[in-house]
């Protein structure tokens, strides 16, 4: 099953939106297979966002990502990478579609509540930064059996 890495960023935790983000994931019947709250070190933040090194917003992104706790998660489901990106909305909240997390809860491009991996390679890379494989729980949900019936 496809996996993605999702993180409630420090602004989401500060605004009390951990539950809101998790609710949206649960409402879509996606499967949470790992979750932890942590304060990210400079080193982990730099590793996570290494594709953005050298961009003008990188120093601010580093300060933001390390300024308070985050909630890191592994989410599984069919096409989950695209599904989570759609739930989050466009990077810039001003351009995010109505009903998305970023449209409803964010004001600024830097402080946009949630991170979701953008492709399979990023998902695998990001998951391995935050989780050991033995922290990812394997279990089944009823929907998976129902999906089998559609095949
Ligand atoms: P994504 O989070 O939608 O995948 P990326 O382009 O990968 O967006 O950027 C990573 C994060 O860097 C964004 O979520 C946002 O917090 C921040 N960011 C991206 N572009 C800008 C910008 O132009 N100014 C300030 N911050 C930005
Ligand atoms: Mg990205």
Tab-separated table of N, CA and C in Angstrom, residues 21-88:
chain	number	residue	atom	x	y	z
A	21	UNK	N	-6.308	18.181	11.776
A	21	UNK	CA	-5.586	17.505	10.691
A	21	UNK	C	-5.829	15.997	10.772
A	22	UNK	N	-5.734	15.455	11.981
A	22	UNK	CA	-5.949	14.007	12.134
A	22	UNK	C	-7.380	13.639	11.759
A	23	UNK	N	-8.354	14.479	12.136
A	23	UNK	CA	-9.756	14.195	11.773
A	23	UNK	C	-9.938	14.092	10.277
A	24	UNK	N	-9.311	15.007	9.555
A	24	UNK	CA	-9.466	14.979	8.092
A	24	UNK	C	-8.864	13.695	7.505
A	25	UNK	N	-7.761	13.259	8.092
A	25	UNK	CA	-7.133	12.011	7.629
A	25	UNK	C	-8.059	10.833	7.951
A	26	UNK	N	-8.597	10.824	9.183
A	26	UNK	CA	-9.493	9.726	9.580
A	26	UNK	C	-10.799	9.760	8.797
A	27	UNK	N	-11.313	10.969	8.548
A	27	UNK	CA	-12.580	11.070	7.799
A	27	UNK	C	-12.456	10.493	6.398
A	28	UNK	N	-11.261	10.531	5.823
A	28	UNK	CA	-11.034	9.942	4.497
A	28	UNK	C	-10.764	8.443	4.600
A	29	UNK	N	-10.779	7.933	5.816
A	29	UNK	CA	-10.526	6.513	6.085
A	29	UNK	C	-9.122	6.074	5.666
A	30	UNK	N	-8.209	7.024	5.692
A	30	UNK	CA	-6.803	6.671	5.471
A	30	UNK	C	-6.273	6.042	6.764
A	31	UNK	N	-5.172	5.344	6.658
A	31	UNK	CA	-4.662	4.595	7.813
A	31	UNK	C	-3.424	5.276	8.381
A	32	UNK	N	-3.493	5.634	9.666
A	32	UNK	CA	-2.331	6.196	10.364
A	32	UNK	C	-1.515	5.024	10.871
A	33	UNK	N	-0.281	4.889	10.402
A	33	UNK	CA	0.503	3.716	10.810
A	33	UNK	C	1.692	4.092	11.709
A	34	UNK	N	1.945	5.385	11.865
A	34	UNK	CA	2.971	5.835	12.822
A	34	UNK	C	2.678	7.282	13.165
A	35	UNK	N	2.971	7.654	14.412
A	35	UNK	CA	2.707	9.045	14.813
A	35	UNK	C	3.553	9.387	16.033
A	36	UNK	N	4.191	10.566	16.000
A	36	UNK	CA	4.874	11.028	17.220
A	36	UNK	C	5.014	12.540	17.247
A	37	UNK	N	4.964	13.086	18.467
A	37	UNK	CA	5.245	14.510	18.643
A	37	UNK	C	6.718	14.656	18.952
A	38	UNK	N	7.344	15.646	18.358
A	38	UNK	CA	8.772	15.857	18.613
A	38	UNK	C	9.154	17.288	18.298
A	39	UNK	N	10.268	17.747	18.886
A	39	UNK	CA	10.820	19.035	18.510
A	39	UNK	C	11.995	18.726	17.587
A	40	UNK	N	11.958	19.262	16.392
A	40	UNK	CA	12.936	18.896	15.367
A	40	UNK	C	14.243	19.666	15.564
A	41	UNK	N	15.355	18.964	15.426
A	41	UNK	CA	16.670	19.627	15.485
A	41	UNK	C	16.950	20.321	14.159
A	42	UNK	N	17.925	21.244	14.175
A	42	UNK	CA	18.375	21.922	12.942
A	42	UNK	C	18.775	20.878	11.902
A	43	UNK	N	19.441	19.835	12.387
A	43	UNK	CA	19.969	18.817	11.473
A	43	UNK	C	18.838	18.075	10.758
A	44	UNK	N	17.816	17.691	11.510
A	44	UNK	CA	16.690	16.975	10.893
A	44	UNK	C	15.903	17.909	9.970
A	45	UNK	N	15.714	19.164	10.403
A	45	UNK	CA	14.988	20.123	9.554
A	45	UNK	C	15.728	20.323	8.230
A	46	UNK	N	17.050	20.449	8.314
A	46	UNK	CA	17.857	20.646	7.106
A	46	UNK	C	17.792	19.444	6.177
A	47	UNK	N	17.793	18.257	6.770
A	47	UNK	CA	17.699	17.021	5.989
A	47	UNK	C	16.319	16.918	5.319
A	48	UNK	N	15.300	17.199	6.100
A	48	UNK	CA	13.923	17.108	5.584
A	48	UNK	C	13.707	18.066	4.408
A	49	UNK	N	14.206	19.295	4.553
A	49	UNK	CA	13.963	20.314	3.522
A	49	UNK	C	15.189	20.548	2.643
A	50	UNK	N	16.023	19.512	2.431
A	50	UNK	CA	17.301	19.761	1.739
A	50	UNK	C	17.124	20.217	0.299
A	51	UNK	N	15.986	19.877	-0.339
A	51	UNK	CA	15.749	20.356	-1.714
A	51	UNK	C	15.640	21.880	-1.777
A	52	UNK	N	15.394	22.530	-0.634
A	52	UNK	CA	15.203	23.987	-0.623
A	52	UNK	C	16.440	24.756	-0.167
A	53	UNK	N	17.544	24.042	0.102
A	53	UNK	CA	18.782	24.724	0.531
A	53	UNK	C	19.162	25.768	-0.521
A	54	UNK	N	19.495	26.973	-0.066
A	54	UNK	CA	19.935	28.022	-0.988
A	54	UNK	C	18.813	28.929	-1.457
A	55	UNK	N	17.554	28.522	-1.253
A	55	UNK	CA	16.446	29.398	-1.668
A	55	UNK	C	16.302	30.545	-0.668
A	56	UNK	N	15.775	31.685	-1.128
A	56	UNK	CA	15.695	32.851	-0.225
A	56	UNK	C	14.913	32.573	1.062
A	57	UNK	N	13.899	31.704	0.974
A	57	UNK	CA	13.079	31.464	2.165
A	57	UNK	C	13.645	30.374	3.073
A	58	UNK	N	14.786	29.745	2.689
A	58	UNK	CA	15.294	28.599	3.462
A	58	UNK	C	15.610	28.935	4.930
A	59	UNK	N	16.332	30.058	5.208
A	59	UNK	CA	16.635	30.342	6.626
A	59	UNK	C	15.366	30.496	7.462
A	60	UNK	N	14.363	31.193	6.911
A	60	UNK	CA	13.105	31.355	7.654
A	60	UNK	C	12.405	30.013	7.831
A	61	UNK	N	12.471	29.171	6.805
A	61	UNK	CA	11.850	27.847	6.884
A	61	UNK	C	12.510	27.012	7.988
A	62	UNK	N	13.835	27.134	8.111
A	62	UNK	CA	14.549	26.408	9.171
A	62	UNK	C	14.138	26.913	10.553
A	63	UNK	N	14.082	28.239	10.702
A	63	UNK	CA	13.687	28.801	12.016
A	63	UNK	C	12.281	28.348	12.379
A	64	UNK	N	11.391	28.397	11.380
A	64	UNK	CA	9.993	28.028	11.604
A	64	UNK	C	9.854	26.552	11.989
A	65	UNK	N	10.537	25.692	11.241
A	65	UNK	CA	10.356	24.249	11.449
A	65	UNK	C	10.880	23.794	12.803
A	66	UNK	N	11.864	24.540	13.350
A	66	UNK	CA	12.467	24.140	14.631
A	66	UNK	C	11.921	24.947	15.815
A	67	UNK	N	10.946	25.831	15.591
A	67	UNK	CA	10.549	26.748	16.659
A	67	UNK	C	9.607	26.130	17.695
A	68	UNK	N	8.987	25.025	17.382
A	68	UNK	CA	8.078	24.390	18.336
A	68	UNK	C	7.838	22.961	17.904
A	69	UNK	N	7.098	22.208	18.716
A	69	UNK	CA	6.894	20.800	18.373
A	69	UNK	C	6.091	20.598	17.097
A	70	UNK	N	6.312	19.456	16.491
A	70	UNK	CA	5.546	19.032	15.314
A	70	UNK	C	4.944	17.662	15.642
A	71	UNK	N	3.968	17.255	14.852
A	71	UNK	CA	3.458	15.878	14.955
A	71	UNK	C	3.718	15.201	13.622
A	72	UNK	N	4.588	14.207	13.659
A	72	UNK	CA	5.002	13.496	12.447
A	72	UNK	C	4.182	12.214	12.322
A	73	UNK	N	3.775	11.908	11.090
A	73	UNK	CA	2.932	10.720	10.870
A	73	UNK	C	3.295	10.002	9.588
A	74	UNK	N	3.048	8.700	9.591
A	74	UNK	CA	3.052	7.933	8.347
A	74	UNK	C	1.601	7.564	8.066
A	75	UNK	N	1.151	7.853	6.861
A	75	UNK	CA	-0.230	7.585	6.469
A	75	UNK	C	-0.220	6.634	5.271
A	76	UNK	N	-1.111	5.658	5.312
A	76	UNK	CA	-1.192	4.695	4.207
A	76	UNK	C	-2.578	4.696	3.598
A	77	UNK	N	-2.621	4.442	2.306
A	77	UNK	CA	-3.908	4.321	1.618
A	77	UNK	C	-3.688	4.324	0.129
A	78	UNK	N	-4.729	3.987	-0.639
A	78	UNK	CA	-4.601	4.009	-2.093
A	78	UNK	C	-4.359	5.443	-2.565
A	79	UNK	N	-3.330	5.635	-3.367
A	79	UNK	CA	-3.053	6.962	-3.926
A	79	UNK	C	-2.881	8.036	-2.838
A	80	UNK	N	-2.378	7.607	-1.682
A	80	UNK	CA	-2.412	8.487	-0.503
A	80	UNK	C	-1.570	9.762	-0.673
A	81	UNK	N	-0.523	9.696	-1.485
A	81	UNK	CA	0.323	10.897	-1.656
A	81	UNK	C	-0.498	12.027	-2.273
A	82	UNK	N	-1.197	11.691	-3.352
A	82	UNK	CA	-2.010	12.713	-4.020
A	82	UNK	C	-3.214	13.106	-3.155
A	83	UNK	N	-3.814	12.126	-2.511
A	83	UNK	CA	-4.981	12.421	-1.662
A	83	UNK	C	-4.588	13.414	-0.556
A	84	UNK	N	-3.439	13.185	0.098
A	84	UNK	CA	-3.016	14.085	1.178
A	84	UNK	C	-2.637	15.468	0.661
A	85	UNK	N	-1.992	15.523	-0.520
A	85	UNK	CA	-1.647	16.840	-1.095
A	85	UNK	C	-2.926	17.639	-1.397
A	86	UNK	N	-3.970	16.919	-1.852
A	86	UNK	CA	-5.252	17.588	-2.147
A	86	UNK	C	-5.918	18.064	-0.852
A	87	UNK	N	-5.847	17.244	0.190
A	87	UNK	CA	-6.432	17.661	1.475
A	87	UNK	C	-5.712	18.891	2.027
A	88	UNK	N	-4.382	18.943	1.829
A	88	UNK	CA	-3.590	20.068	2.352
A	88	UNK	C	-3.864	21.342	1.560
